[in-house]
XYZ file of C-alpha atoms in Angstrom:
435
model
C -127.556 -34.061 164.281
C -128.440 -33.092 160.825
C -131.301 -31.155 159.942
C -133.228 -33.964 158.413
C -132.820 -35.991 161.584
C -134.239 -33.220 163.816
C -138.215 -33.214 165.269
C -140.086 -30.999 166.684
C -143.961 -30.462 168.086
C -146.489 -27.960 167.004
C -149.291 -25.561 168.527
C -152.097 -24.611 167.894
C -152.856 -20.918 170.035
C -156.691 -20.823 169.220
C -157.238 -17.033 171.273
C -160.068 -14.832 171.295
C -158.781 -12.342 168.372
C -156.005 -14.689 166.617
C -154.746 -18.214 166.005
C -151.197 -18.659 165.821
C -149.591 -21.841 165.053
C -145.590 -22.554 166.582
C -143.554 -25.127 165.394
C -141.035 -25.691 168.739
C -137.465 -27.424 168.545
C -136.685 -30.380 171.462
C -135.117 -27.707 173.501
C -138.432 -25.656 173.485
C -137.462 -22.926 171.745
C -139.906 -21.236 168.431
C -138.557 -22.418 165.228
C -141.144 -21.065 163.220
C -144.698 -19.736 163.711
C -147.506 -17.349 161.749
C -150.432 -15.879 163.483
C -153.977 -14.718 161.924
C -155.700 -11.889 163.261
C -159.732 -11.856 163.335
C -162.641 -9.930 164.069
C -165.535 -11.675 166.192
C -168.923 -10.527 164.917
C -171.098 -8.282 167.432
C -174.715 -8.406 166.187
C -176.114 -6.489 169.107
C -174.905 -4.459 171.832
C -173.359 -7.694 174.050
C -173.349 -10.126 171.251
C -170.236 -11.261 170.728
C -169.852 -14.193 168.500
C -168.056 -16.426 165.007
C -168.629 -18.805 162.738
C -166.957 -21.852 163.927
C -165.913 -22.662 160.282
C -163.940 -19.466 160.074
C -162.088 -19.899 163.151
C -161.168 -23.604 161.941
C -160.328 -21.906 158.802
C -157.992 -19.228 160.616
C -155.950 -22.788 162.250
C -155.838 -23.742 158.592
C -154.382 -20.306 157.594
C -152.042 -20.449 160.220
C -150.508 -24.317 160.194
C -149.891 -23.515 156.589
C -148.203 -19.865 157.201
C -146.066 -21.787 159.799
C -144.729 -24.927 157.890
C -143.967 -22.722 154.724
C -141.537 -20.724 156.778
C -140.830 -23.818 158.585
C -139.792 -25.147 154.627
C -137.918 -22.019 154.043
C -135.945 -23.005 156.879
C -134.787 -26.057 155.270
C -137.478 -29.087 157.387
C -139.934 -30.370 156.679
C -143.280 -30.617 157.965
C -143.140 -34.551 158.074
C -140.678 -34.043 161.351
C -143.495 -32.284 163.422
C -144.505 -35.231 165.728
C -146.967 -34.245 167.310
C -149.375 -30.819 168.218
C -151.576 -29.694 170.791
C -153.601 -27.384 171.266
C -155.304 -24.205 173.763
C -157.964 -22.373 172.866
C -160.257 -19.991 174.017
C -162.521 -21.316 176.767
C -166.273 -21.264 177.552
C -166.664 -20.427 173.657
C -169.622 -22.408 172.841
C -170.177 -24.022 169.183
C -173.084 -26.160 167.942
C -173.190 -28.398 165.525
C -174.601 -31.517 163.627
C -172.645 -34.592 163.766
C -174.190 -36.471 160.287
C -172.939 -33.480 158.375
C -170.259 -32.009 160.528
C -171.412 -28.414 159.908
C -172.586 -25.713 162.689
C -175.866 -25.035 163.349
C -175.391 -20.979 164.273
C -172.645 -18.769 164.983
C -170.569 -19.713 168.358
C -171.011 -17.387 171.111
C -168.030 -15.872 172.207
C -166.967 -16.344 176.497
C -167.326 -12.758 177.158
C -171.356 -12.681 175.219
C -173.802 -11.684 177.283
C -176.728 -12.311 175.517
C -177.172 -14.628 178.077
C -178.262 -12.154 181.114
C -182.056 -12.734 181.549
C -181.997 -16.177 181.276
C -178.659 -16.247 184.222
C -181.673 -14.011 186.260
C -184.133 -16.667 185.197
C -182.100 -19.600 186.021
C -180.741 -18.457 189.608
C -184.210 -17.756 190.610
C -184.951 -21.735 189.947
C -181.884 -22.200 191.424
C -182.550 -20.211 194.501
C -179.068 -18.752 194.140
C -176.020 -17.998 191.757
C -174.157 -20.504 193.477
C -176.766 -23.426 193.814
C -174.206 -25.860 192.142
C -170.195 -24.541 193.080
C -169.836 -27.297 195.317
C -170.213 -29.462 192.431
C -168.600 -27.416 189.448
C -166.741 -25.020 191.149
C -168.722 -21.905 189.320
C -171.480 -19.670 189.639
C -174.235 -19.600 187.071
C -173.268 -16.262 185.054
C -173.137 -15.161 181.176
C -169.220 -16.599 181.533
C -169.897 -20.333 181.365
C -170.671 -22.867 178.624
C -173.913 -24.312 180.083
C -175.939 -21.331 179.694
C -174.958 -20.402 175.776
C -175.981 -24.110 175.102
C -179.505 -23.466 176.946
C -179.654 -20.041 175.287
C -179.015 -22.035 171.721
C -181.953 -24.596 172.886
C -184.186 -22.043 173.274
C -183.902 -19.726 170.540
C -182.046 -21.206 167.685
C -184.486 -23.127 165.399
C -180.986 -25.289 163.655
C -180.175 -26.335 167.225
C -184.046 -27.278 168.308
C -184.247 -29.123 164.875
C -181.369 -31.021 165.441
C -182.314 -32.306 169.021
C -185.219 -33.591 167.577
C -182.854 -35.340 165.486
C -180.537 -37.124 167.951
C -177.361 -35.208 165.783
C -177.092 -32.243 167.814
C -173.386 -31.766 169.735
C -172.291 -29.117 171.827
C -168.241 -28.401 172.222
C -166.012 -25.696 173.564
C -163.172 -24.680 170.451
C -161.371 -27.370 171.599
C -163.785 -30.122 171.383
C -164.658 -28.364 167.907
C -160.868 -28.310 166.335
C -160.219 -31.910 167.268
C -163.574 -32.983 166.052
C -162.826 -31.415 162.674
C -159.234 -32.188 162.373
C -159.230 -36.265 163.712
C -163.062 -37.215 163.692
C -162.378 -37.702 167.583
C -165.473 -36.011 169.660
C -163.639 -35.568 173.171
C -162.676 -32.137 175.075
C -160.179 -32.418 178.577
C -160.719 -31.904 181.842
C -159.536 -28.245 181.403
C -162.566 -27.034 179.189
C -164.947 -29.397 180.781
C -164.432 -27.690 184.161
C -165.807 -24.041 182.388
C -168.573 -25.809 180.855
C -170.641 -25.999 184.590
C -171.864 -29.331 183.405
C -168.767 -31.154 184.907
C -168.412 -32.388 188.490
C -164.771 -31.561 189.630
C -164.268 -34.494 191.906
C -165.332 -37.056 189.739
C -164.464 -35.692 186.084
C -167.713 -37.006 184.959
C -170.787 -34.901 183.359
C -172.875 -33.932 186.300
C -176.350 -35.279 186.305
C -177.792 -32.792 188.351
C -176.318 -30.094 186.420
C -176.888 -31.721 183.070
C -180.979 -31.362 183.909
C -180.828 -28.080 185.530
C -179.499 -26.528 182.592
C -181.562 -28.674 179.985
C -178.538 -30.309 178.193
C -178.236 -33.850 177.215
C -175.177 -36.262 178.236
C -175.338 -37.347 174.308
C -175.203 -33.896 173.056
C -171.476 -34.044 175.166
C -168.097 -34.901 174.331
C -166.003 -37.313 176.123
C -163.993 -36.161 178.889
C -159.917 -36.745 178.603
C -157.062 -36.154 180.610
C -155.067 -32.567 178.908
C -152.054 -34.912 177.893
C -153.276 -38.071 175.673
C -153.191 -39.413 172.180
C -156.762 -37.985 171.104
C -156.749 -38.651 167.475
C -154.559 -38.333 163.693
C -154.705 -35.274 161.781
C -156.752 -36.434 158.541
C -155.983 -33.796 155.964
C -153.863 -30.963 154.834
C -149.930 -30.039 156.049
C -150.160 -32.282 158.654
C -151.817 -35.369 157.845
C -151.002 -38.063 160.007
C -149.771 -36.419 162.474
C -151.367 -36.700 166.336
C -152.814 -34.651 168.747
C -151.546 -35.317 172.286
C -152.140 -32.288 173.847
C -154.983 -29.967 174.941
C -155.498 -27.577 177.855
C -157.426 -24.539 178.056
C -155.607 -21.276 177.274
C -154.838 -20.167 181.007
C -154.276 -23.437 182.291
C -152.390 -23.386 179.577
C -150.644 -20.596 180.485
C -150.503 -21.835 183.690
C -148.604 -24.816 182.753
C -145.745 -22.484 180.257
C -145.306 -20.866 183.931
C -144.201 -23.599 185.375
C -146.634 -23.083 188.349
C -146.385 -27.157 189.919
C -146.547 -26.385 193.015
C -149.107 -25.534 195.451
C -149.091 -21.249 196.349
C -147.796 -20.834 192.554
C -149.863 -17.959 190.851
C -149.926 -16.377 187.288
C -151.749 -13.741 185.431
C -152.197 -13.529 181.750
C -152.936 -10.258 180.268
C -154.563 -11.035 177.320
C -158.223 -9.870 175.974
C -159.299 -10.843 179.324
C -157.547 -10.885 182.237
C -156.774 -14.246 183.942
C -155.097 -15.114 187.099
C -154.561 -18.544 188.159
C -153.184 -19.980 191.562
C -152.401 -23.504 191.921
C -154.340 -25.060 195.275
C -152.779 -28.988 194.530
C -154.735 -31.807 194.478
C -157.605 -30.550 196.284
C -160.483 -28.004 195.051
C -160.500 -25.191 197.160
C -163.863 -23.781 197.173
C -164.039 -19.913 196.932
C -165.841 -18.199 199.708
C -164.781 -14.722 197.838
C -166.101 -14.538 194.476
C -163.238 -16.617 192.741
C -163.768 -19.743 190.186
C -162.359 -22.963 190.859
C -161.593 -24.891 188.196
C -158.955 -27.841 187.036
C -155.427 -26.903 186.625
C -154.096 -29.692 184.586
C -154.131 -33.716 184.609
C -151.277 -34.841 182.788
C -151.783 -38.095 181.838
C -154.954 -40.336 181.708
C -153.500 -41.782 185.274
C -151.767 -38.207 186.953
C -153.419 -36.839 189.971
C -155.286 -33.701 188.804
C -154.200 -30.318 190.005
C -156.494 -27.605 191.057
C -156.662 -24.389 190.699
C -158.605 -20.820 191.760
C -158.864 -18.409 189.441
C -160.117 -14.690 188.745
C -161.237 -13.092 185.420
C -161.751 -10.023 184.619
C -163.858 -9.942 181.147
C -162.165 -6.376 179.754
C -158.339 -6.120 179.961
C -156.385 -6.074 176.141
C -159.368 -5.267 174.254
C -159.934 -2.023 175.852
C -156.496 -1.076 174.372
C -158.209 -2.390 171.198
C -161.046 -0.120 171.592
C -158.835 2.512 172.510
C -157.505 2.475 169.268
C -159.642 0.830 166.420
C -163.116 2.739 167.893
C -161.899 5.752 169.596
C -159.039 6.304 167.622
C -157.178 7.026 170.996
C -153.844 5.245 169.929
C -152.690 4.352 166.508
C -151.415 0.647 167.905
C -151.725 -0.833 171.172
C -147.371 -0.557 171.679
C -148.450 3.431 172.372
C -150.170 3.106 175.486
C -147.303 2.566 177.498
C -145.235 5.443 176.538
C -148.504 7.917 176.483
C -149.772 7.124 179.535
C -145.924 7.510 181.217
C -145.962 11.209 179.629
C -148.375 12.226 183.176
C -147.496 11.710 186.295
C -150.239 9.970 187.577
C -153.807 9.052 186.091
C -155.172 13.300 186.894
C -158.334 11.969 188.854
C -159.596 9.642 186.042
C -160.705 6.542 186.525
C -162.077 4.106 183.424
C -164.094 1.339 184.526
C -164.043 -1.588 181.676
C -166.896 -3.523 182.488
C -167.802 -3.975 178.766
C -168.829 -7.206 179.248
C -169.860 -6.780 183.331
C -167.803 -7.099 185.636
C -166.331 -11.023 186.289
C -164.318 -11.969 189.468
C -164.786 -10.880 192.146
C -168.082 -9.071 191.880
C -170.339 -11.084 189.160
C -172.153 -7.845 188.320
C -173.595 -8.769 184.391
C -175.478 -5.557 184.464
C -172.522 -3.548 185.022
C -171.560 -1.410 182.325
C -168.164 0.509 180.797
C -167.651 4.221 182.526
C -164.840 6.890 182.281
C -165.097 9.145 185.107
C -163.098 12.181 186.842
C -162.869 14.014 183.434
C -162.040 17.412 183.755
C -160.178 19.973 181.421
C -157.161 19.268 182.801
C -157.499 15.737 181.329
C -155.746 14.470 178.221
C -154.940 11.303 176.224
C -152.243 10.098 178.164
C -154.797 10.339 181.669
C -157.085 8.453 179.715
C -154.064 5.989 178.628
C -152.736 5.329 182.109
C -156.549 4.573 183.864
C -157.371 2.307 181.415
C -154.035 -0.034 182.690
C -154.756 1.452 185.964
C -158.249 -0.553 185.650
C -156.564 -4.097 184.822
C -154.819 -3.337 187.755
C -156.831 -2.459 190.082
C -158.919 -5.086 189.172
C -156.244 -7.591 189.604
C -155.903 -6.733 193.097
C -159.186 -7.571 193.949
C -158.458 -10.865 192.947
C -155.491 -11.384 194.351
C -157.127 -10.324 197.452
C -159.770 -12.551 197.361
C -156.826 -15.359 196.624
C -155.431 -14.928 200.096
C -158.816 -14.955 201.961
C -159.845 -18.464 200.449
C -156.340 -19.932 200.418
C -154.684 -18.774 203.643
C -151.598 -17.736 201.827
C -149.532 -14.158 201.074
C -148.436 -14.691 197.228
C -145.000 -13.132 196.965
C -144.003 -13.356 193.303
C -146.629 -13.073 190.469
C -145.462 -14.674 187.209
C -147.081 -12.935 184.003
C -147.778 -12.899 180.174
C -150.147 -12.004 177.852
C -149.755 -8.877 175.617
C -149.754 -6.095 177.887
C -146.790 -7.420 179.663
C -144.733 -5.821 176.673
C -145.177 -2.062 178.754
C -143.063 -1.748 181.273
C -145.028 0.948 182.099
C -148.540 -1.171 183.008
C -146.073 -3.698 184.906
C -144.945 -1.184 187.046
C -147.971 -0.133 188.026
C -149.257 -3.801 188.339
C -146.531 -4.214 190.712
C -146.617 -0.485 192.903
C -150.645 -1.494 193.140
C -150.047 -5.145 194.118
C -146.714 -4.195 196.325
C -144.906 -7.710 195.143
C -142.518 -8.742 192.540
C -143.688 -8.744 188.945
C-alpha cells in the first residue's frame, strides 16, 4: 500500500496538565503526536480552575503540532478519518450558547471551592449518599453537579444567563465537541460523573436535576462513547468526524483491554484512578467506592459497569515536589532518589491536597509530612511520597474485593508514574500481586 493510500484516526488526550493529540496507523501504533503542557490557575488556596478557551486553544496547538510532523512524514492530514476524544472528567465549564463564549473560568475536578455548600447540601439531603442508588456517587467537591450549583450561586455571567434561557453546562468533552462540530452532546462516560445522570436508565435524573438546582435545558444530550457526533468545522481537520468519546479512565480502561468482568486497572496520572469492570450490572459500593459507566460502545451495545477509586493527589505531588519545593529538578528523579534509602526512614507524606477521595471522602482533610527526624533526607521524602499513592491504592483495592466478592490477581497500569520501576515495585510489594 502506498503512502497516499494509507488512513489513520486521531486523538485528542484532553488531561488535567496537557493535551496531546496522536495520529494512530490501522495497526494501532503512534505515527505522529505533539503534546502542550499547561498551568491551571489557583486563585485561592483550593481553587483550582481554566479558561475553557485556553484549553480549546491548547487542542488547537496540539492537532496542528501533530499533522505538521504528520506532513513531515510524507501524509497528509486529509487521510485522518476520523478522531475521538478523552478528557478530563467532572471539569465543569459554563457557557452561553447565542455567542458560544464562557461565562467564568471552569473549575477544575480536584477544586474544592465547593466544601460548604457539599456540608450544606448533605444536610438537605440527610446524607452524602442520599442519591448513589440512582447515580452511583456521593455528593462531594469531586462531581459536576455541585460546581454547576456553586456557578448558580455566585457567578453573576452564569445567573444572567439563566435568566436568559442561553445558559449550558458541559464537562470538557461536551465543551470540545460543542466548539469543534456545533453538536451539544456529552456520553454516557462523563454523564455518569456529572451526579445528574441515572445509571440504569442513561437519562438526566429528575430528582437529582432539582436537588441540585440545575435545569434539563441547561444539559447536553446523552450519547453512547462510540457514535458519529458531529464534522470538524474549521482548521487542520475540517471535515473530518468525531466518533469517539469516553472519559479519560474509562478511557484508559478501554486501551487496557479490561472486557471482562473481574478486569481492573489503575492509571497513575495527576490523580490516581483505578477502575474494575463489574459487567452489565452496577454494583453499588457499600465501601466508599464510585460506580460509574465503563463504556457503551455503540448507540445499541449493552453498557458495561464499572467501580472505581480516586485518589485526588498522585502525579502532581511529584509536580510539587519539584516546581514548589524544588525537591527534584524533573519528575524522572524520583525514582532513582528515593531507591538511594532503604526504606522510607519513618516518614510518611500524606497528599490530601485536595482531601482525601476514595475510600474515605474526607474534603477537610489536608496535605501532611510526618516522621521527620534528622536522620531524614530527600530521598525519604522521595520514596513516601510514592509510598502514599500506594498505600492509598490499597485501600481501594481493598474496598474492591469487599463490594465485588472477588481477589484481583493481576493489576494492569499506566499513567506517568509507571515509568519508575522503583514506585511499581513498591505498588506491587504493598499490594502483594502482579504489576
Amino acid at each position: 500500500m502506498s503512502k497516499s493510500d494509507q488512513v489513520f484516526v486521531g486523538a485528542i488526550d484532553q488531561g488535567t496538565s496537557s493535551t496531546r493529540f496522536l495520529i494512530f496507523d490501522i495497526k494501532g501504533q503512534i505515527v505522529a503526536s505533539h503534546q502542550c503542557e499547561y498551568q491551571n490557575f489557583y486563585a485561592k488556596a483550593g481553587w483550582v480552575e481554566k479558561d475553557p478557551s485556553e484549553i480549546l486553544e491548547s487542542v488547537e496547538t496540539a492537532v496542528v503540532g501533530a499533522c505538521r510532523r504528520f506532513n513531515s512524514l510524507g501524509f497528509d492530514a486529509s487521510q485522518i478519518k476520523t478522531v475521538g476524544i478523552t478528557n478530563q472528567r467532572e471539569t465543569t465549564v459554563a457557557f452561553d450558547i447565542e455567542t458560544g463564549e464562557p461565562l467564568t473560568n471552569a473549575i477544575i475536578w480536584n477544586d474544592v471551592r465547593t466544601k460548604e455548600l457539599v456540608r450544606k447540601l448533605i444536610d438537605e439531603a440527610g446524607s452524602a449518599s442520599r442519591f448513589a442508588s440512582i447515580n452511583g456517587l456521593p455528593i462531594t467537591t469531586y462531581f459536576s453537579a455541585v460546581k454547576m450549583r456553586w456557578m448558580l450561586e455566585n457567578v453573576p455571567e452564569v445567573k444572567a444567563a439563566r435568566e436568559r434561557g442561553t445558559l449550558r453546562f458541559g464537562t470538557i468533552d461536551t465543551w470540545l465537541i460543542y466548539k469543534l462540530t456545533g453538536a451539544y452532546v456529552t456520553d454516557v462516560t462523563n454523564a455518569s460523573r456529572t451526579m445528574l445522570m441515572d445509571l440504569k436508565t442513561f437519562k438526566w435524573s429528575q430528582e437529582c436535576l432539582e436537588f441540585f438546582g440545575v435545569q434539563e435545558s441547561e444539559l447536553p444530550e446523552i450519547r453512547s462513547s462510540a457514535e458519529v457526533y458531529g464534522t470538524i468545522k474549521e482548521g487542520r481537520l475540517e471535515g473530518v468526524s468525531i466518533a469517539g468519546c469516553l472519559g479519560d479512565q474509562q478511557a484508559a480502561m478501554v486501551g487496557q483491554s479490561c472486557f471482562e468482568a473481574g478486569e481492573a486497572k489503575n492509571t497513575y496520572g495527576t490523580g490516581c484512578f483505578m477502575l474494575f469492570n463489574t459487567g452489565d450490572q452496577p454494583i453499588f459500593s457499600k465501601n466508599g467506592l464510585l460506580t460509574t459507566v465503563g463504556y457503551q460502545l455503540g448507540p445499541n451495545a449493552v453498557p458495561k459497569y464499572a467501580l472505581e477509586g480516586s485518589i485526588a493527589v498522585a502525579g502532581s505531588a511529584i509536580q510539587w515536589l519539584r516546581d514548589m519545593i524544588g525537591l527534584v529538578s524533573s519528575a524522572s528523579e524520583m525514582g532513582s532518589l528515593s531507591d538511594s534509602v532503604e526504606d522510607n526512614g519513618g516518614v510518611y507524606f500524606v497528599t490530601a491536597f485536595s482531601g482525601l477521595f476514595a475510600p474515605y471522602w474526607r474534603d477537610d482533610a489536608r496535605g501532611c509530612i510526618v516522621g521527620l527526624t534528622q536522620f531524614a533526607t530527600r530521598g525519604h521524602i522521595a520514596r513516601a511520597t510514592l509510598e502514599s499513592v500506594c498505600y492509598q491504592t490499597r485501600a481501594i483495592l481493598d474496598a474492591m474485593r469487599k463490594d465485588s466478592g472477588c481477589d484481583l490477581r493481576r493489576l494492569r497500569v499506566d499513567g506517568g508514574m509507571t515509568n519508575s520501576d522503583q514506585a511499581m515495585q513498591i505498588q506491587a510489594d504493598i499490594l502483594d500481586i502482579e504489576v
